[in-house]
mmCIF file of C-alpha atoms in Angstrom:
data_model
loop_
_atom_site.group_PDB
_atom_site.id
_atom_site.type_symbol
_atom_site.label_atom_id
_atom_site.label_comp_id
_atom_site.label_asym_id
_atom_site.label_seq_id
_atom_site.Cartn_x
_atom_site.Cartn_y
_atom_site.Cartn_z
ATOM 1 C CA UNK X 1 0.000 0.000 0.000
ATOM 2 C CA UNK X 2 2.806 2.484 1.072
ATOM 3 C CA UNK X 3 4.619 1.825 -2.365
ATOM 4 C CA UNK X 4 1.270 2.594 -4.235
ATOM 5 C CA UNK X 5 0.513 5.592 -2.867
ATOM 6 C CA UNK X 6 4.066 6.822 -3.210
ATOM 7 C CA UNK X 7 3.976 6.782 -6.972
ATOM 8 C CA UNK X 8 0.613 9.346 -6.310
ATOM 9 C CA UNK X 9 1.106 12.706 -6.990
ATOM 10 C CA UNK X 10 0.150 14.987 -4.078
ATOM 11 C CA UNK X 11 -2.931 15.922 -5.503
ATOM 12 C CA UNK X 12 -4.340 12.332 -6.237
ATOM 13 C CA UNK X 13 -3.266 11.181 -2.605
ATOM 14 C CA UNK X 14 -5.284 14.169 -0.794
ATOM 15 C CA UNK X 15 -8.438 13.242 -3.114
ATOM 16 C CA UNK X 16 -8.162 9.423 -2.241
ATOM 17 C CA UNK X 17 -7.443 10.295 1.282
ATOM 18 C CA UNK X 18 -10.658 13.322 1.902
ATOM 19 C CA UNK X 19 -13.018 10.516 0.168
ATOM 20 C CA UNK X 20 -12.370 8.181 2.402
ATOM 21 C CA UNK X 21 -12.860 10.401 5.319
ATOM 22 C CA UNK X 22 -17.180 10.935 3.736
ATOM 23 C CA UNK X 23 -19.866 8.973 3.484
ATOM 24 C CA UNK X 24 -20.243 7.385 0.456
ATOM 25 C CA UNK X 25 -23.084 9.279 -0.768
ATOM 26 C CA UNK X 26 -20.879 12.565 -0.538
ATOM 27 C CA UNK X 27 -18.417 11.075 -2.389
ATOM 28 C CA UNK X 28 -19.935 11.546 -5.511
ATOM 29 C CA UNK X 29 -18.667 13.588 -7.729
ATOM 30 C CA UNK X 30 -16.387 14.704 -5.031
ATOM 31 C CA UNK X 31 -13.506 17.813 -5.662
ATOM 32 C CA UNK X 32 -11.046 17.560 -2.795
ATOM 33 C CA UNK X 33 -9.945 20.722 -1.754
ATOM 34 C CA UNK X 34 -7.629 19.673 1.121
ATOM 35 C CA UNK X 35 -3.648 19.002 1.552
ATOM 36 C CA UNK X 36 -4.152 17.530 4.878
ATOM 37 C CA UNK X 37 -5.604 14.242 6.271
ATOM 38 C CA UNK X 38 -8.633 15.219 7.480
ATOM 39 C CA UNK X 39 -6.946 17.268 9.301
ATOM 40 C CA UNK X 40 -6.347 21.583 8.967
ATOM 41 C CA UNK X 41 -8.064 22.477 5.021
ATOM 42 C CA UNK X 42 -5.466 23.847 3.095
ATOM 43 C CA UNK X 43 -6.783 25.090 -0.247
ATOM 44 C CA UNK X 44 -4.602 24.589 -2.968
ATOM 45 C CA UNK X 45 -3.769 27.259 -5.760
ATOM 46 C CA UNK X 46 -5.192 25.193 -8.509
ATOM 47 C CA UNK X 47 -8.425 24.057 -6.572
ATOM 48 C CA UNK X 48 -9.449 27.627 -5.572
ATOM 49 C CA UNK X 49 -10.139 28.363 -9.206
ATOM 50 C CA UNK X 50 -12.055 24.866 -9.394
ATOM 51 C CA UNK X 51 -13.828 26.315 -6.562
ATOM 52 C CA UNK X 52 -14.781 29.217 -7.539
ATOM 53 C CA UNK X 53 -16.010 28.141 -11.001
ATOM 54 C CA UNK X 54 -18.328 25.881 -9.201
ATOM 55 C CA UNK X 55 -19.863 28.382 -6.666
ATOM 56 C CA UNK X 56 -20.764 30.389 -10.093
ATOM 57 C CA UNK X 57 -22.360 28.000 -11.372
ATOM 58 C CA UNK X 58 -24.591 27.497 -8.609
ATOM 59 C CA UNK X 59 -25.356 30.838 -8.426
ATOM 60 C CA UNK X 60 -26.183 31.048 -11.872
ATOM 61 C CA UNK X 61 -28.352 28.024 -12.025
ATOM 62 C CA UNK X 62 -30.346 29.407 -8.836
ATOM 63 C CA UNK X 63 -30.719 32.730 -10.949
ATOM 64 C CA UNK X 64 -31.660 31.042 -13.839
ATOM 65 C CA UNK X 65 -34.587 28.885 -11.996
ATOM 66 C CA UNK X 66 -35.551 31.889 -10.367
ATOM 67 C CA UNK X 67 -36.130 33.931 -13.365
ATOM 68 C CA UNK X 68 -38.373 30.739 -15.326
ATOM 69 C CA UNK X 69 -40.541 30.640 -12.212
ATOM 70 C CA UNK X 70 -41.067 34.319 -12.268
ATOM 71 C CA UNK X 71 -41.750 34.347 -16.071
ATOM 72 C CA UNK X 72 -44.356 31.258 -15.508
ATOM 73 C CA UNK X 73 -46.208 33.436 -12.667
ATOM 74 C CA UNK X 74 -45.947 36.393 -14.744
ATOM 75 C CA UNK X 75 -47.174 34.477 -18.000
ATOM 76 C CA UNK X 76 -50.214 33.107 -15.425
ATOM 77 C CA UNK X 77 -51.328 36.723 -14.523
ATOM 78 C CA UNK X 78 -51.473 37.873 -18.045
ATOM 79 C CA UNK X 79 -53.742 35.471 -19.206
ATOM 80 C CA UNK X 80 -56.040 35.393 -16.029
ATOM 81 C CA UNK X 81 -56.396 38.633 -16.071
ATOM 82 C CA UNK X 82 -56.040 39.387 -19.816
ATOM 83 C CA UNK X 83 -60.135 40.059 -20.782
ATOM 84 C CA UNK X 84 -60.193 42.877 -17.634
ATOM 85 C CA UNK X 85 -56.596 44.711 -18.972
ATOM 86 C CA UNK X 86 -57.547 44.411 -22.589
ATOM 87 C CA UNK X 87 -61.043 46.161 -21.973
ATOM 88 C CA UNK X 88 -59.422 48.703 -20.286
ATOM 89 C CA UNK X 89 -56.769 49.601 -22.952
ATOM 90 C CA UNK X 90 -59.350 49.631 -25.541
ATOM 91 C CA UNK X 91 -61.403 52.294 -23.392
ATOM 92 C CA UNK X 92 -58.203 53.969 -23.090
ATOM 93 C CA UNK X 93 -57.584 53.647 -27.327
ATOM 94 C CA UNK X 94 -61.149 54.924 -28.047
ATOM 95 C CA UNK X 95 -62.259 57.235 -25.570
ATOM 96 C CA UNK X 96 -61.563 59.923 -27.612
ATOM 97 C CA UNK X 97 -62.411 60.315 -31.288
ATOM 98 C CA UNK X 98 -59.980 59.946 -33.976
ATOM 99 C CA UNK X 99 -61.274 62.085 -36.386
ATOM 100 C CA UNK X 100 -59.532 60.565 -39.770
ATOM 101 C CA UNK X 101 -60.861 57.172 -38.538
ATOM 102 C CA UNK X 102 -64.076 58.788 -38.193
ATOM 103 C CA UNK X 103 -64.516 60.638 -41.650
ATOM 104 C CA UNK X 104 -63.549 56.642 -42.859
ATOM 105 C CA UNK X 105 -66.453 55.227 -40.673
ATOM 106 C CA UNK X 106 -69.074 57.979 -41.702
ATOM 107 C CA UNK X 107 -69.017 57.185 -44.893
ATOM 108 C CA UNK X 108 -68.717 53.074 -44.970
ATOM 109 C CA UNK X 109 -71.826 53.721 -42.953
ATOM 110 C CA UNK X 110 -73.476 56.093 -44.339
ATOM 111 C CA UNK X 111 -75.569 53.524 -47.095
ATOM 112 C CA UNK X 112 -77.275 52.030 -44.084
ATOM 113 C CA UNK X 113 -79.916 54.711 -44.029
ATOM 114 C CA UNK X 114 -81.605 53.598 -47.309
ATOM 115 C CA UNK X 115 -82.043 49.840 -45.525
ATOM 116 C CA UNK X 116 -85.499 48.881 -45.426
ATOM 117 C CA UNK X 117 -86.186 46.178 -42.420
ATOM 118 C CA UNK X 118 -87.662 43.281 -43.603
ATOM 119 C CA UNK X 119 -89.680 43.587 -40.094
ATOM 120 C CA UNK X 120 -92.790 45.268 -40.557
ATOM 121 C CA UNK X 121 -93.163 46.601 -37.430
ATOM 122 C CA UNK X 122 -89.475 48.389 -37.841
ATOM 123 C CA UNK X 123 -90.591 49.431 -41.526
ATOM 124 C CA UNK X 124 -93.875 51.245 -40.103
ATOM 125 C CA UNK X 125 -91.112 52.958 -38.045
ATOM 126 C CA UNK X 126 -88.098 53.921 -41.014
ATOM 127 C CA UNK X 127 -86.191 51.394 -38.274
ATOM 128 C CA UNK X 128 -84.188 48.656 -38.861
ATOM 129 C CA UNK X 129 -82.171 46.106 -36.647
ATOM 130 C CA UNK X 130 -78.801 45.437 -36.458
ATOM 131 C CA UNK X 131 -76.487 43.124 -34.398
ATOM 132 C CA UNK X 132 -73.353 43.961 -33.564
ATOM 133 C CA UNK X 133 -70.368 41.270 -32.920
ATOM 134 C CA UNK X 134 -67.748 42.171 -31.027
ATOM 135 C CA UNK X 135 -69.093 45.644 -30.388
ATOM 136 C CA UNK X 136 -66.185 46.636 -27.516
ATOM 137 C CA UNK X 137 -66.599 49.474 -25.682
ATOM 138 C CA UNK X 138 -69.634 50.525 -28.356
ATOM 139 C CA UNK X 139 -67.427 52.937 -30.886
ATOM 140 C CA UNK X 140 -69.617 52.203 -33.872
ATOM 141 C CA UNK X 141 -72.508 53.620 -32.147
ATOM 142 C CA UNK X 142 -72.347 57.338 -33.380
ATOM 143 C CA UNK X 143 -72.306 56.218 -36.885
ATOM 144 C CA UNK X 144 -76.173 53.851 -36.487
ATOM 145 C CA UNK X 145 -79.107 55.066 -37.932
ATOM 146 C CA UNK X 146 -82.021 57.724 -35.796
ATOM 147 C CA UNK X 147 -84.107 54.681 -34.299
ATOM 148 C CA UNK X 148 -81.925 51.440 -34.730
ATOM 149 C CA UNK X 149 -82.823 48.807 -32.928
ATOM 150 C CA UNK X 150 -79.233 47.417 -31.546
ATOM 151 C CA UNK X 151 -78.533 44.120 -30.025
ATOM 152 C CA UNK X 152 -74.697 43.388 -29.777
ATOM 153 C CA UNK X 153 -72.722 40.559 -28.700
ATOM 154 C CA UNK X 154 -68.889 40.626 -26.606
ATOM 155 C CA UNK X 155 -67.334 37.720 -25.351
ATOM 156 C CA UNK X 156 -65.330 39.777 -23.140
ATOM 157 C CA UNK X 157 -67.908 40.851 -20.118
ATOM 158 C CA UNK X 158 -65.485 43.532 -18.769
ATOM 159 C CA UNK X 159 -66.865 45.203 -21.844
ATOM 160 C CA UNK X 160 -69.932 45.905 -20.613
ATOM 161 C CA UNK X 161 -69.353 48.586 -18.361
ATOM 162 C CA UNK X 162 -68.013 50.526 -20.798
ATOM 163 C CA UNK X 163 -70.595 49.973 -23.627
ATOM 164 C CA UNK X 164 -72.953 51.052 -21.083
ATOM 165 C CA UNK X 165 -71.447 54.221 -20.340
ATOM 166 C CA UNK X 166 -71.386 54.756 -23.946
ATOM 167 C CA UNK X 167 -74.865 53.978 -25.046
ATOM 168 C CA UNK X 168 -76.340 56.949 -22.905
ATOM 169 C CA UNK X 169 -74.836 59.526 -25.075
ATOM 170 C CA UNK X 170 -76.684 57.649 -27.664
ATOM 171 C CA UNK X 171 -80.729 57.999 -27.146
ATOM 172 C CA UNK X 172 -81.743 58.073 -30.826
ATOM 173 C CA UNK X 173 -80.553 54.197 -30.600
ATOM 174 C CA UNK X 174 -82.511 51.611 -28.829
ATOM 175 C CA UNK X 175 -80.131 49.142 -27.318
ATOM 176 C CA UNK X 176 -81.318 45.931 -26.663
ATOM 177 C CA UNK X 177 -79.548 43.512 -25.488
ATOM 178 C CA UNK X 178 -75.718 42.624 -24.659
ATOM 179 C CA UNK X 179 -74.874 38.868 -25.144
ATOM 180 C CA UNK X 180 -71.718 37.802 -23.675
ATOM 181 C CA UNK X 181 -70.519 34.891 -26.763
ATOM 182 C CA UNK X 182 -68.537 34.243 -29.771
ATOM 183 C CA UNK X 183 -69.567 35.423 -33.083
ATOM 184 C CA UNK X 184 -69.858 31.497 -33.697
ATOM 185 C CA UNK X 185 -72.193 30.872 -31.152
ATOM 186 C CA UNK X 186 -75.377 33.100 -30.905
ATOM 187 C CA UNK X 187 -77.919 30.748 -31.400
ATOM 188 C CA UNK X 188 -79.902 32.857 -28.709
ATOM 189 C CA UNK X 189 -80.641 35.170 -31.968
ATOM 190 C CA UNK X 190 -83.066 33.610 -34.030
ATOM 191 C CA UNK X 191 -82.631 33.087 -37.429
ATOM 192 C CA UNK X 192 -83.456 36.270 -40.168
ATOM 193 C CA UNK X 193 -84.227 38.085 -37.146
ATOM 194 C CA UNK X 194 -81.629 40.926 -38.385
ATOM 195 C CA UNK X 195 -81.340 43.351 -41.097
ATOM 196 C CA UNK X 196 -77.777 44.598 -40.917
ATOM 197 C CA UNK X 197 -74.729 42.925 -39.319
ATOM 198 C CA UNK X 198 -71.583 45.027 -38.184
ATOM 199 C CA UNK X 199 -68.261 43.476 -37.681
ATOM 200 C CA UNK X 200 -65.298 45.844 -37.269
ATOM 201 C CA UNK X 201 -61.809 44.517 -36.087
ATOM 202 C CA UNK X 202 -63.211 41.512 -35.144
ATOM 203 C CA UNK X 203 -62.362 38.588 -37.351
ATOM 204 C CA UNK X 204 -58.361 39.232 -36.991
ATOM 205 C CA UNK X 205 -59.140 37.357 -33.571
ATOM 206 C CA UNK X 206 -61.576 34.621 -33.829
ATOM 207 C CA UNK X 207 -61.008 31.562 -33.890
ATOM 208 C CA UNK X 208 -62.580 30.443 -36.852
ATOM 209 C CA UNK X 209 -63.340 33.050 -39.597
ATOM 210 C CA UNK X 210 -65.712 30.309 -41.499
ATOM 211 C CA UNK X 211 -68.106 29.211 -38.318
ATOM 212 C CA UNK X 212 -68.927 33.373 -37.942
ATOM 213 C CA UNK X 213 -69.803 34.041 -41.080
ATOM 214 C CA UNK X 214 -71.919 31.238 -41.450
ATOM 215 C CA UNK X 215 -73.963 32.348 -38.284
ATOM 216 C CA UNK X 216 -73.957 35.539 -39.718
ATOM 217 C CA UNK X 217 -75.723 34.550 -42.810
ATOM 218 C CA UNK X 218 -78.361 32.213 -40.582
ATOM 219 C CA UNK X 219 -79.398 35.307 -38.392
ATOM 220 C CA UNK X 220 -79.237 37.731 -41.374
ATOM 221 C CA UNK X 221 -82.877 38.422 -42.854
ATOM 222 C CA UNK X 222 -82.881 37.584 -46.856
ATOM 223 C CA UNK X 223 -81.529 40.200 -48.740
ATOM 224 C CA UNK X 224 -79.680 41.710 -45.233
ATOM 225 C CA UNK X 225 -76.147 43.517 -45.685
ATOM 226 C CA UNK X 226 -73.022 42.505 -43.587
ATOM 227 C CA UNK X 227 -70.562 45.664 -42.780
ATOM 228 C CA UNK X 228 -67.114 44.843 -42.202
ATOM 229 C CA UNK X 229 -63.861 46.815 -41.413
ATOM 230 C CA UNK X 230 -60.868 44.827 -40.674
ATOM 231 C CA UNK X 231 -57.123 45.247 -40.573
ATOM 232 C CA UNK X 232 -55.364 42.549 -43.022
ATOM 233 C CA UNK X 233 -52.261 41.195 -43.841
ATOM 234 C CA UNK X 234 -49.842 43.674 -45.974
ATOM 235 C CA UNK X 235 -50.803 43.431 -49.359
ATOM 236 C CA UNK X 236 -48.272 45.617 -51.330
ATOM 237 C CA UNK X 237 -45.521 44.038 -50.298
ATOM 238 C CA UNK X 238 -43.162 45.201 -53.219
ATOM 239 C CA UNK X 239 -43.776 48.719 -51.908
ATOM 240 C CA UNK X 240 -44.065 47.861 -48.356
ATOM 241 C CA UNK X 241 -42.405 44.266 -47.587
ATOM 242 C CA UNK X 242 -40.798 45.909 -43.892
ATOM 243 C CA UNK X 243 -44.380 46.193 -43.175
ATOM 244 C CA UNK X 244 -45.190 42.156 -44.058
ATOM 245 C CA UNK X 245 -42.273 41.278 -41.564
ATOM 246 C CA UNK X 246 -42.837 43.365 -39.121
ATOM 247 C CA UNK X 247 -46.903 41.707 -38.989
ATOM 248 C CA UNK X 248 -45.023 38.546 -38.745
ATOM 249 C CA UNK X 249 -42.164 38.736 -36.295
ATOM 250 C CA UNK X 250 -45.768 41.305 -33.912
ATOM 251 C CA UNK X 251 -47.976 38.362 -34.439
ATOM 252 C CA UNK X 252 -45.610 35.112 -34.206
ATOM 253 C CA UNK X 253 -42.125 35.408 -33.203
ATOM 254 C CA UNK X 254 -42.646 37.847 -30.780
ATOM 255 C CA UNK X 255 -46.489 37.965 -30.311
ATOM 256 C CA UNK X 256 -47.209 41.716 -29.046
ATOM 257 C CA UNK X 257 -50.205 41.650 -30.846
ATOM 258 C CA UNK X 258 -51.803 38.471 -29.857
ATOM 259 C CA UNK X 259 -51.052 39.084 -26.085
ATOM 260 C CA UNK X 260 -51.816 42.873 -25.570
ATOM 261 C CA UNK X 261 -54.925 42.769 -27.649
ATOM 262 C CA UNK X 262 -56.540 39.236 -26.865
ATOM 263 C CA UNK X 263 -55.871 37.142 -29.559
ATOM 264 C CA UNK X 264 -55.407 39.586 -32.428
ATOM 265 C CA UNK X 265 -53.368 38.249 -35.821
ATOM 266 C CA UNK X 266 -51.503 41.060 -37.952
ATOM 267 C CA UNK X 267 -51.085 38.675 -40.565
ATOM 268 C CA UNK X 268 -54.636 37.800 -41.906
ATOM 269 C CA UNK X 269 -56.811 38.278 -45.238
ATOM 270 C CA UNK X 270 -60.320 37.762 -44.527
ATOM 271 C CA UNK X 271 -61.432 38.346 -47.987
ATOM 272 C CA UNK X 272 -60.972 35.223 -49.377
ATOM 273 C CA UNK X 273 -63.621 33.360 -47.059
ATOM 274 C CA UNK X 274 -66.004 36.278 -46.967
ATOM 275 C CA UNK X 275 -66.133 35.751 -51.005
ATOM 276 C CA UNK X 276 -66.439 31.537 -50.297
ATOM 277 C CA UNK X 277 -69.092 31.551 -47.393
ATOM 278 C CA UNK X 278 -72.475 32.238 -49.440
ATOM 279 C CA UNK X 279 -72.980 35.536 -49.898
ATOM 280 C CA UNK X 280 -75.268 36.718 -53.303
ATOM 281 C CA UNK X 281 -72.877 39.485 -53.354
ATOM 282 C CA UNK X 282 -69.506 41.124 -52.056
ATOM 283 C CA UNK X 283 -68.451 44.258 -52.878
ATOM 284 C CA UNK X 284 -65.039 45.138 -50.591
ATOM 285 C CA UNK X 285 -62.111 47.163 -51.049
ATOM 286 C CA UNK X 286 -58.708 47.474 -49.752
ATOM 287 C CA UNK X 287 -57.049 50.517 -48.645
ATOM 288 C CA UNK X 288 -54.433 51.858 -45.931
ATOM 289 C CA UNK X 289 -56.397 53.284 -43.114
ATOM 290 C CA UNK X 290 -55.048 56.222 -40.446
ATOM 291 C CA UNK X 291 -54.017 55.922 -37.292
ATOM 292 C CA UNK X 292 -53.608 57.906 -34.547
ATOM 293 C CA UNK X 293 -49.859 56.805 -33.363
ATOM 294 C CA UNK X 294 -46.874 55.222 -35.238
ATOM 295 C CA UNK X 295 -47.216 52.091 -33.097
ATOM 296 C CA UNK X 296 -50.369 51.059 -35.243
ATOM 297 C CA UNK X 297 -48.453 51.045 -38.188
ATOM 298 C CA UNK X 298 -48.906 47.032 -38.827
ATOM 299 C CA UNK X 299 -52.644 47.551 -39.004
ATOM 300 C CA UNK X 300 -52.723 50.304 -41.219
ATOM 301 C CA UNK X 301 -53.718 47.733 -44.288
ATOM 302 C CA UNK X 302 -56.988 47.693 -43.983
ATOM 303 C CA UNK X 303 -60.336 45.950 -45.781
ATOM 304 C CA UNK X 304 -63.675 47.075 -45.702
ATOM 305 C CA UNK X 305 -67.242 46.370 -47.269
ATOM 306 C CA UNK X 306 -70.566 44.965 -47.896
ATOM 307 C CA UNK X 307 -72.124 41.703 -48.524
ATOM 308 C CA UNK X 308 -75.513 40.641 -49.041
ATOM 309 C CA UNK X 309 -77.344 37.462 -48.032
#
């Protein structure tokens, strides 16, 4: 034994000897740091910088766990909460009029007037009725025909508070009701019960585009007209491809969009299946619409128009 642990080196004999003075469950992966046996540590030159490598990367690895749990808590409060924030910073975004936006509204609008209901109680009155799906904080309500007959639909109920402090500058409108649903689920509105439908920056956030415009064709009355005003994906993109990426990178590799405002995509066309769901006619146009701050610049392609059941 002596002559073995003479051809050691120094540094292999004071590992072999500090292991054998543990347990063997701290032996594992054991790094020695002594000179003596068992006896006074002495640190060795070389084993301080072992040492202090390892203490590092402790620290480092507690820092790192304790920044993924944080993000996981944080990630849990954004989404429990997000329907109450996101009401709020649309109240924020439309409590005062942008006039551009407005001028743009007025007149998408304006051929609503010359609707005759298909009710014939509305028609004694020049009324008609018209649901509204996703109607927000109630923005669109300014632009309604004197006597509508409004019955709107949010699934976000922290809406509600808002639309109703809305409505009351509104008295030549008679609101109805306020269903909290999806655009694809309002089977509480009975079918051809409506003569004008209103969707404005709605679809860029449902879940499926096809399912709400087929219940908007079942609740339309025959010959009814569906208004829509939605941002879409960039469609110059020779002239404006910066624009295309930047709808991209905001709605999927760093999803700004989807997480501030509820589910929102950048990067849709909703044309396409508004031409394909059964409509007797479309008539839509795309344009770049104004906004009130540089940050909305990805939504600034914009589609609006009519259909008719």
């Amino acid at each position: 034994m002596a002559r073995t642990l003479s051809l050691l080196t120094s540094h292999d004999r004071n590992k072999q000897i500090a292991k054998s003075c543990l347990p063997y469950t701290l032996r594992v992966n054991f790094e020695p740091y002594t000179t003596q046996e068992c006896g006074m540590m002495v640190v060795n030159e070389n084993d301080k910088e072992d040492v202090g490598w390892l203490w590092w990367g402790n620290q480092a690895n507690t820092i790192i766990l304790l920044v993924l749990v944080f993000l996981w808590i944080l990630k849990k409060l954004i989404f429990a909460t997000q329907h109450r924030w996101f009401a709020y910073v649309m109240h924020l975004c439309t409590k005062d009029e942008f006039e551009p936006l407005e001028e743009v509204k007025r007149d998408h609008f304006a051929s609503m007037s010359s609707i005759i209901s298909q009710d014939p109680e509305l028609r004694k009155k020049n009324a008609i009725k018209i649901l509204e799906i996703g109607v927000g904080t109630g923005v669109n309500l300014a632009h309604y025909p004197k006597g509508s007959h409004l019955v709107v639909v949010d699934p976000n109920p922290n809406f509600k508070s808002y639309y109703d402090s809305n409505k009351e500058k509104f008295s030549n409108i008679l609101t109805e009701e306020f269903f909290v649903t999806t655009g694809d689920d309002m089977g509480m509105i009975d079918e051809g019960s409506v003569d004008v439908v209103v969707v404005t920056l709605v679809l860029c956030s449902v879940n499926n585009i096809g399912k709400v415009l087929r219940e908007i064709l079942r609740v339309l009355a025959p010959g009814g007209k569906f208004y829509f005003m939605e941002h879409i994906v960039e469609f110059d993109v020779k002239k404006h491809w910066w624009r295309r990426q930047m709808q991209d990178i905001f709605t999927h590799w760093l999803p700004v969009w989807p997480i501030v405002f509820d589910g929102c995509q950048l990067n849709r066309d909703m044309l396409p299946d508004i031409q394909k769901a059964g409509f007797s006619k479309v008539e839509a146009e795309k344009y770049y619409a104004p906004v009130p701050h540089w940050v909305f610049d990805p939504e600034r392609p914009n589609l609006k128009g009519v259909a008719t059941k």
